[in-house]
Short mmCIF file of C-alpha atoms in Angstrom, two decimals:
data_model
loop_
_atom_site.label_atom_id
_atom_site.label_comp_id
_atom_site.label_asym_id
_atom_site.label_seq_id
_atom_site.Cartn_x
_atom_site.Cartn_y
_atom_site.Cartn_z
CA MET A 1 46.35 -6.87 0.14
CA ALA A 2 42.80 -8.63 -1.06
CA ASN A 3 41.31 -6.65 -3.89
CA THR A 4 37.83 -7.59 -2.90
CA TYR A 5 36.17 -7.06 0.04
CA ALA A 6 32.71 -7.38 1.41
CA TYR A 7 31.48 -4.13 3.38
CA ILE A 8 28.78 -4.86 4.87
CA HIS A 9 26.82 -1.61 6.36
CA LEU A 10 24.98 -2.67 9.56
CA LYS A 11 23.78 0.64 10.02
CA ASN A 12 20.86 -0.43 7.43
CA LEU A 13 20.54 -4.21 9.15
CA SER A 14 19.55 -1.70 11.49
CA HIS A 15 16.89 -0.15 9.28
CA ASN A 16 15.59 -3.44 7.84
CA LEU A 17 14.91 -4.54 11.64
CA ALA A 18 13.37 -1.78 12.55
CA ARG A 19 10.66 -1.79 9.49
CA ILE A 20 10.07 -5.70 10.50
CA ASN A 21 9.39 -4.11 14.04
CA ALA A 22 6.93 -1.82 12.97
CA ILE A 23 5.31 -5.18 11.05
CA ALA A 24 5.66 -7.36 14.30
CA GLN A 25 3.99 -5.23 16.64
CA GLY A 26 6.00 -5.87 20.15
CA ARG A 27 5.93 -9.72 19.04
CA LYS A 28 8.66 -11.93 19.58
CA ILE A 29 11.55 -11.72 16.37
CA LEU A 30 14.14 -14.65 15.86
CA PRO A 31 16.37 -14.03 13.00
CA ALA A 32 17.41 -15.92 10.70
CA VAL A 33 21.32 -16.09 10.47
CA LYS A 34 22.08 -19.73 9.01
CA ALA A 35 24.15 -19.68 5.79
CA ASN A 36 26.81 -17.54 7.46
CA ALA A 37 23.98 -14.66 7.45
CA TYR A 38 23.58 -15.58 4.37
CA GLY A 39 26.88 -14.34 3.20
CA HIS A 40 27.33 -11.69 5.60
CA GLY A 41 28.50 -13.31 8.36
CA ALA A 42 26.98 -14.76 11.49
CA VAL A 43 28.87 -13.48 14.42
CA GLU A 44 29.77 -9.80 14.56
CA ILE A 45 25.19 -9.82 12.67
CA ALA A 46 24.22 -12.38 15.59
CA LYS A 47 26.17 -9.65 17.68
CA HIS A 48 24.89 -5.98 16.95
CA LEU A 49 21.71 -8.30 16.17
CA GLU A 50 22.07 -8.52 20.50
CA LYS A 51 22.57 -5.21 20.84
CA GLN A 52 19.87 -4.38 18.84
CA GLY A 53 17.13 -6.29 21.67
CA ILE A 54 17.51 -9.18 19.72
CA SER A 55 17.48 -12.80 22.60
CA SER A 56 16.54 -15.74 20.13
CA LEU A 57 18.56 -16.27 16.72
CA ALA A 58 18.49 -18.84 13.86
CA VAL A 59 20.43 -21.33 12.22
CA ALA A 60 20.69 -24.49 9.95
CA THR A 61 23.34 -26.46 12.19
CA LEU A 62 24.48 -27.31 14.95
CA GLU A 63 28.34 -26.58 13.64
CA GLU A 64 26.24 -22.75 12.92
CA ALA A 65 25.08 -22.50 16.31
CA MET A 66 28.98 -23.93 18.26
CA GLU A 67 30.08 -21.18 16.02
CA LEU A 68 27.59 -18.83 18.06
CA ARG A 69 27.60 -20.76 21.14
CA GLU A 70 31.19 -20.45 21.15
CA SER A 71 31.72 -16.37 20.10
CA GLY A 72 30.45 -15.40 23.36
CA LEU A 73 26.83 -15.01 22.15
CA LYS A 74 24.28 -15.50 25.04
CA SER A 75 20.43 -15.02 22.64
CA ASP A 76 18.32 -18.58 22.45
CA ILE A 77 20.05 -20.15 18.83
CA VAL A 78 17.02 -21.93 17.77
CA ILE A 79 18.61 -25.38 14.79
CA LEU A 80 16.22 -25.31 12.24
CA GLY A 81 17.87 -28.03 10.23
CA LEU A 82 17.14 -31.88 11.43
CA MET A 83 20.16 -33.23 13.19
CA CYS A 84 22.62 -36.98 12.66
CA PRO A 85 22.14 -38.72 16.07
CA SER A 86 25.67 -37.97 16.57
CA ASP A 87 24.81 -34.30 16.91
CA ALA A 88 22.04 -34.93 19.72
CA ALA A 89 24.07 -34.69 22.94
CA VAL A 90 26.06 -31.79 22.02
CA ALA A 91 22.71 -30.25 21.50
CA VAL A 92 20.98 -30.63 24.15
CA LYS A 93 23.98 -30.29 26.80
CA ASN A 94 24.22 -26.65 25.02
CA ASP A 95 20.43 -25.82 25.54
CA PHE A 96 20.14 -25.76 21.72
CA CYS A 97 16.11 -25.55 20.81
CA LEU A 98 14.91 -28.34 18.14
CA PHE A 99 13.05 -28.61 15.19
CA CYS A 100 11.30 -31.72 14.92
CA SER A 101 9.67 -33.03 12.62
CA ASP A 102 8.58 -37.05 13.65
CA ILE A 103 8.33 -39.64 16.87
CA GLY A 104 11.33 -41.46 16.35
CA TYR A 105 14.19 -38.29 16.34
CA ILE A 106 11.89 -36.68 19.11
CA LYS A 107 12.59 -40.00 20.91
CA MET A 108 16.16 -39.94 20.35
CA LEU A 109 16.42 -36.20 20.93
CA GLU A 110 14.82 -37.65 24.59
CA ASN A 111 17.57 -40.94 25.45
CA SER A 112 20.07 -38.49 24.71
CA ALA A 113 18.27 -35.60 27.36
CA LYS A 114 17.57 -38.89 29.79
CA LYS A 115 22.09 -39.16 30.07
CA ILE A 116 22.85 -35.84 30.65
CA GLY A 117 20.55 -35.25 32.56
CA GLN A 118 19.12 -32.47 31.17
CA PRO A 119 16.00 -31.72 29.05
CA ALA A 120 15.44 -31.10 25.36
CA ARG A 121 14.03 -27.98 24.29
CA ILE A 122 12.13 -29.31 21.06
CA ASN A 123 10.21 -27.40 18.50
CA LEU A 124 7.17 -28.82 16.77
CA GLU A 125 6.88 -28.48 13.22
CA ILE A 126 3.80 -29.27 10.65
CA ASP A 127 4.25 -29.89 7.65
CA THR A 128 1.54 -27.95 5.53
CA GLY A 129 2.44 -26.94 2.68
CA MET A 130 6.05 -26.83 2.08
CA GLY A 131 6.28 -30.55 1.62
CA ARG A 132 9.83 -30.48 3.61
CA THR A 133 9.93 -31.61 7.09
CA GLY A 134 7.33 -31.87 8.95
CA CYS A 135 4.69 -34.01 10.30
CA MET A 136 1.14 -33.99 9.30
CA PRO A 137 -1.10 -32.20 11.15
CA GLU A 138 -3.34 -35.84 11.81
CA GLU A 139 -0.08 -36.66 13.44
CA ALA A 140 0.74 -32.93 15.50
CA PHE A 141 -1.52 -34.62 18.74
CA SER A 142 -0.33 -37.44 19.47
CA ILE A 143 3.38 -35.65 19.21
CA ALA A 144 2.86 -33.03 20.71
CA GLU A 145 0.99 -35.36 23.72
CA TYR A 146 4.84 -37.24 23.85
CA ILE A 147 6.02 -33.71 24.21
CA ASP A 148 4.05 -32.51 27.03
CA LYS A 149 3.92 -36.29 28.99
CA SER A 150 7.98 -36.53 29.25
CA PRO A 151 10.39 -35.00 31.89
CA TYR A 152 13.14 -34.91 29.29
CA LEU A 153 11.66 -32.77 27.10
CA MET A 154 10.06 -29.49 27.07
CA MET A 155 8.57 -27.60 24.25
CA TYR A 156 9.65 -24.79 22.82
CA GLY A 157 6.94 -23.78 20.56
CA ILE A 158 4.97 -25.05 16.90
CA SER A 159 5.94 -23.68 14.29
CA THR A 160 5.28 -24.67 10.22
CA HIS A 161 6.78 -22.80 6.74
CA PHE A 162 5.51 -21.24 3.88
CA PRO A 163 6.72 -21.92 0.08
CA VAL A 164 4.93 -18.58 -1.33
CA SER A 165 4.17 -16.12 1.01
CA GLU A 166 5.84 -14.01 -1.33
CA LEU A 167 2.08 -14.42 -3.43
CA ALA A 168 -0.22 -11.67 -2.58
CA ASP A 169 -4.24 -13.33 -1.35
CA ASP A 170 -2.80 -16.59 -2.52
CA ASP A 171 -5.88 -19.42 -1.35
CA PHE A 172 -2.55 -21.67 -1.00
CA THR A 173 -1.00 -20.06 1.94
CA ALA A 174 -4.24 -19.38 3.61
CA SER A 175 -5.21 -22.71 3.79
CA GLN A 176 -2.06 -23.37 6.25
CA ILE A 177 -1.96 -21.05 8.26
CA ALA A 178 -6.11 -21.87 8.92
CA SER A 179 -4.71 -25.74 8.58
CA PHE A 180 -1.98 -24.08 11.62
CA TYR A 181 -4.35 -22.51 13.99
CA LYS A 182 -7.11 -25.40 13.28
CA THR A 183 -4.14 -27.72 14.61
CA VAL A 184 -2.65 -26.01 17.19
CA GLU A 185 -6.21 -24.95 18.32
CA LEU A 186 -7.10 -29.39 19.32
CA ILE A 187 -3.62 -29.18 20.87
CA LYS A 188 -4.48 -26.56 23.26
CA LYS A 189 -7.77 -27.59 23.89
CA ARG A 190 -5.99 -30.76 25.77
CA GLY A 191 -3.71 -28.14 27.92
CA ILE A 192 -0.83 -28.59 26.12
CA ASP A 193 0.71 -26.46 26.83
CA THR A 194 2.36 -25.05 22.60
CA GLY A 195 4.93 -22.56 23.18
CA TYR A 196 5.64 -20.07 21.12
CA LEU A 197 3.78 -20.27 17.42
CA HIS A 198 5.25 -18.87 14.95
CA LEU A 199 4.87 -19.56 11.06
CA ALA A 200 5.63 -16.08 9.42
CA ASN A 201 8.99 -15.89 7.14
CA SER A 202 9.55 -12.56 5.60
CA GLY A 203 6.76 -13.39 2.17
CA ALA A 204 4.36 -13.86 4.91
CA ILE A 205 4.77 -10.74 7.06
CA ILE A 206 4.87 -8.66 4.68
CA ASN A 207 1.87 -10.50 3.98
CA TYR A 208 -0.52 -12.02 5.94
CA PRO A 209 -1.24 -10.41 9.78
CA ASP A 210 -2.76 -13.05 10.16
CA SER A 211 0.20 -15.02 10.08
CA LEU A 212 2.01 -13.68 12.26
CA ALA A 213 1.75 -15.31 15.85
CA ASP A 214 3.69 -14.74 18.50
CA MET A 215 6.33 -15.05 17.18
CA ILE A 216 8.06 -14.04 13.60
CA ARG A 217 11.35 -14.97 11.48
CA PRO A 218 12.04 -13.04 9.14
CA GLY A 219 15.24 -13.80 7.16
CA ILE A 220 15.83 -12.49 3.21
CA SER A 221 14.01 -9.55 4.50
CA LEU A 222 16.39 -8.97 7.21
CA TYR A 223 18.96 -8.26 4.90
CA GLY A 224 18.02 -5.61 2.48
CA TYR A 225 15.78 -8.11 0.29
CA VAL A 226 12.52 -9.20 -0.97
CA PRO A 227 11.14 -12.44 -1.35
CA ASP A 228 9.59 -11.26 -4.78
CA THR A 229 10.29 -8.68 -6.68
CA SER A 230 6.36 -7.20 -6.41
CA LEU A 231 6.42 -6.72 -2.66
CA SER A 232 9.02 -4.34 -3.32
CA ASN A 233 7.27 -1.12 -2.34
CA LYS A 234 5.24 -2.52 0.58
CA VAL A 235 8.07 -2.09 2.81
CA SER A 236 11.46 0.04 3.16
CA LEU A 237 14.40 -2.44 2.26
CA LYS A 238 17.67 -1.35 2.28
CA PRO A 239 20.80 -4.25 1.06
CA VAL A 240 23.05 -4.53 3.21
CA MET A 241 25.75 -5.87 1.78
CA GLU A 242 28.11 -3.87 -0.62
CA LEU A 243 31.30 -6.19 -3.01
CA LEU A 244 33.94 -4.76 -3.44
CA SER A 245 36.86 -5.46 -5.83
CA LYS A 246 39.10 -2.56 -7.31
CA VAL A 247 41.20 -2.84 -10.87
CA ILE A 248 44.15 -4.05 -11.20
CA PHE A 249 44.96 -4.00 -14.91
CA ILE A 250 44.01 -1.39 -17.98
CA LYS A 251 45.28 -2.11 -21.81
CA ARG A 252 43.80 -0.87 -24.81
CA VAL A 253 43.03 -3.77 -27.56
CA LYS A 254 42.44 -2.97 -31.43
CA LYS A 255 38.65 -3.70 -32.61
CA GLY A 256 38.31 -7.44 -33.00
CA SER A 257 39.51 -8.65 -30.16
CA THR A 258 38.93 -11.29 -28.54
CA ILE A 259 38.98 -11.12 -24.46
CA SER A 260 38.85 -14.08 -22.43
CA TYR A 261 37.95 -17.78 -21.99
CA GLY A 262 36.76 -19.30 -25.38
CA ARG A 263 36.76 -16.44 -26.75
CA ARG A 264 32.95 -15.36 -26.61
CA TRP A 265 33.77 -12.00 -26.86
CA GLN A 266 35.22 -9.51 -29.87
CA ALA A 267 36.09 -5.67 -29.86
CA PRO A 268 33.84 -3.30 -31.82
CA CYS A 269 35.83 -0.99 -31.92
CA ASP A 270 39.03 0.00 -30.18
CA THR A 271 38.69 -0.01 -26.87
CA LEU A 272 40.89 0.19 -23.50
CA ILE A 273 39.55 -3.44 -21.41
CA ALA A 274 39.67 -3.05 -17.34
CA THR A 275 40.25 -5.92 -15.08
CA VAL A 276 39.13 -6.60 -12.13
CA GLY A 277 40.45 -8.65 -9.50
CA ALA A 278 38.11 -10.41 -8.71
CA GLY A 279 35.45 -13.78 -9.77
CA TYR A 280 33.66 -16.58 -8.63
CA ALA A 281 35.90 -18.04 -6.53
CA ASP A 282 34.92 -14.47 -4.77
CA GLY A 283 30.92 -15.48 -5.10
CA TYR A 284 31.08 -12.57 -8.61
CA CYS A 285 28.84 -15.97 -10.22
CA ARG A 286 30.05 -17.61 -14.06
CA LEU A 287 26.96 -17.27 -15.46
CA LEU A 288 27.18 -12.97 -15.36
CA SER A 289 29.39 -13.50 -18.19
CA GLY A 290 28.30 -11.21 -21.25
CA LYS A 291 25.36 -9.76 -18.90
CA ALA A 292 26.28 -7.96 -16.16
CA LYS A 293 27.31 -4.65 -15.21
CA VAL A 294 29.36 -2.74 -12.31
CA ARG A 295 29.58 1.17 -11.26
CA ILE A 296 32.81 2.53 -10.83
CA LYS A 297 32.53 6.19 -9.49
CA ASP A 298 29.06 7.33 -10.61
CA ARG A 299 29.01 4.94 -14.09
CA LEU A 300 28.45 1.46 -15.21
CA TYR A 301 30.71 -0.01 -17.48
CA PRO A 302 29.54 -4.39 -19.12
CA VAL A 303 31.67 -7.35 -18.11
CA VAL A 304 32.77 -8.09 -21.16
CA GLY A 305 34.16 -12.05 -22.31
CA THR A 306 33.77 -14.75 -19.21
CA ILE A 307 34.83 -14.25 -15.56
CA CYS A 308 37.77 -16.16 -14.50
CA MET A 309 38.10 -18.17 -11.25
CA ASP A 310 40.11 -14.81 -10.04
CA GLN A 311 39.13 -11.86 -12.68
CA PHE A 312 37.42 -10.45 -15.29
CA MET A 313 37.36 -7.77 -17.47
CA ILE A 314 34.95 -4.84 -18.03
CA ASP A 315 35.02 -2.95 -21.14
CA LEU A 316 36.04 0.75 -20.34
CA GLY A 317 35.50 2.07 -23.94
CA PRO A 318 38.41 3.60 -25.83
CA ALA A 319 38.29 6.65 -24.10
CA SER A 320 37.73 6.19 -19.69
CA ASP A 321 39.11 8.58 -17.00
CA VAL A 322 38.70 4.81 -14.44
CA LYS A 323 42.84 4.35 -13.12
CA LEU A 324 44.26 1.71 -11.71
CA TYR A 325 42.56 0.60 -8.02
CA ASP A 326 39.85 2.72 -8.71
CA ASP A 327 36.68 0.85 -6.21
CA VAL A 328 34.42 -1.37 -8.39
CA VAL A 329 31.40 -2.18 -7.38
CA LEU A 330 29.72 -5.92 -8.49
CA PHE A 331 26.52 -4.95 -6.27
CA GLY A 332 25.23 -2.73 -3.27
CA PRO A 333 23.24 -0.55 -1.61
CA SER A 334 23.89 2.07 -4.52
CA GLY A 335 23.40 -0.79 -7.33
CA PRO A 336 23.58 -2.99 -8.83
CA ASP A 337 22.10 -4.94 -5.93
CA ALA A 338 21.96 -8.17 -6.22
CA GLN A 339 18.67 -8.46 -7.17
CA ASP A 340 19.71 -6.96 -9.99
CA LEU A 341 22.44 -10.01 -10.97
CA ALA A 342 19.35 -12.65 -9.85
CA GLU A 343 17.10 -11.23 -12.09
CA LEU A 344 19.78 -11.29 -15.02
CA ILE A 345 21.07 -14.51 -14.08
CA GLY A 346 17.63 -16.11 -13.40
CA THR A 347 17.87 -17.60 -9.46
CA ILE A 348 16.97 -15.26 -5.76
CA PRO A 349 19.43 -12.58 -4.20
CA TYR A 350 19.59 -15.40 -1.20
CA GLU A 351 21.78 -16.92 -3.88
CA ILE A 352 24.62 -14.21 -4.54
CA THR A 353 24.99 -12.68 -1.36
CA CYS A 354 25.49 -16.53 0.49
CA ALA A 355 28.19 -17.55 -2.56
CA VAL A 356 30.21 -14.40 -1.27
CA SER A 357 32.80 -16.79 -0.76
CA SER A 358 34.87 -16.54 2.81
CA ARG A 359 37.99 -15.97 0.75
CA VAL A 360 36.47 -12.16 0.95
CA LYS A 361 37.31 -10.38 4.07
CA ARG A 362 34.16 -8.91 5.35
CA VAL A 363 34.77 -4.91 6.62
CA TYR A 364 31.69 -3.94 9.02
CA ILE A 365 30.74 -0.24 8.93
CA ASN A 366 28.65 2.51 10.50
#
């Protein structure tokens, strides 16, 4: 039996969706379930969202889209990432909505659609400042016109993306919103159906009401975290994932004893050391060595020594009531949470939850 499990609190997921729905005020919601739903398990998360009334889901790749469709999900599936030409026919045949950024890519999809005899659904992405994918605003009209005139292309929507929407009252984000709406207005004036207009990621949903448009795209907020801690008091969210392992060994060591690879930690006194049955192969980052604390019952214990591939050690102190096979909370709703761990190693909670590996069984509760 495995020592480590990721417990997925579906009640917390429902809570977060309700908070997002309250902000959306009836607008369509396109939740991001890419990257295995940020590590939470894409299929089960998507099934739960469908039960909550969600009818569209966003993924990054064709493989992620196929996994959802083959699991029996009925929702519209939007592929946010760009694909290789060899994948185009499969994507079009399965009626996925496809993000596009340039006319050459769109023509490639159009050719696939023509061969299949089925229109390709297109989402035109405009780069208003992200600097990643997306056409420039001045190119958007001619591309939209091409899509509108082609019998083998259908406009699903037009979108953009924000790099710093977690910052409130930010001039750059405001300029992106203005640029997007100005560009869309020019397209609409020519009688072109723009489909869904969508700009808002998690930060913008909280900070920029004028970006909500027709549809919003929550990501990390769905899973219980804000993209920046400055937003914590603006919306009440609950972490969905709880990563637990177990104490698998306890021994007393003498003052001066060293623990784990590199001998980087030395016992300051005679103490009890517990070994926990999880490591960086489970997604508990090695950079947390000597920095993190874990929770057993209602008490926190420091991680000591270098985190190993399958195990790590904690200092219980000279006396402890911790026993073999006690549960150890690495992160979760009752703390520490993924944000706490992220701050220790200079990253973001997205990376903490996404890192939980496939060998860790997800258990869905509530």
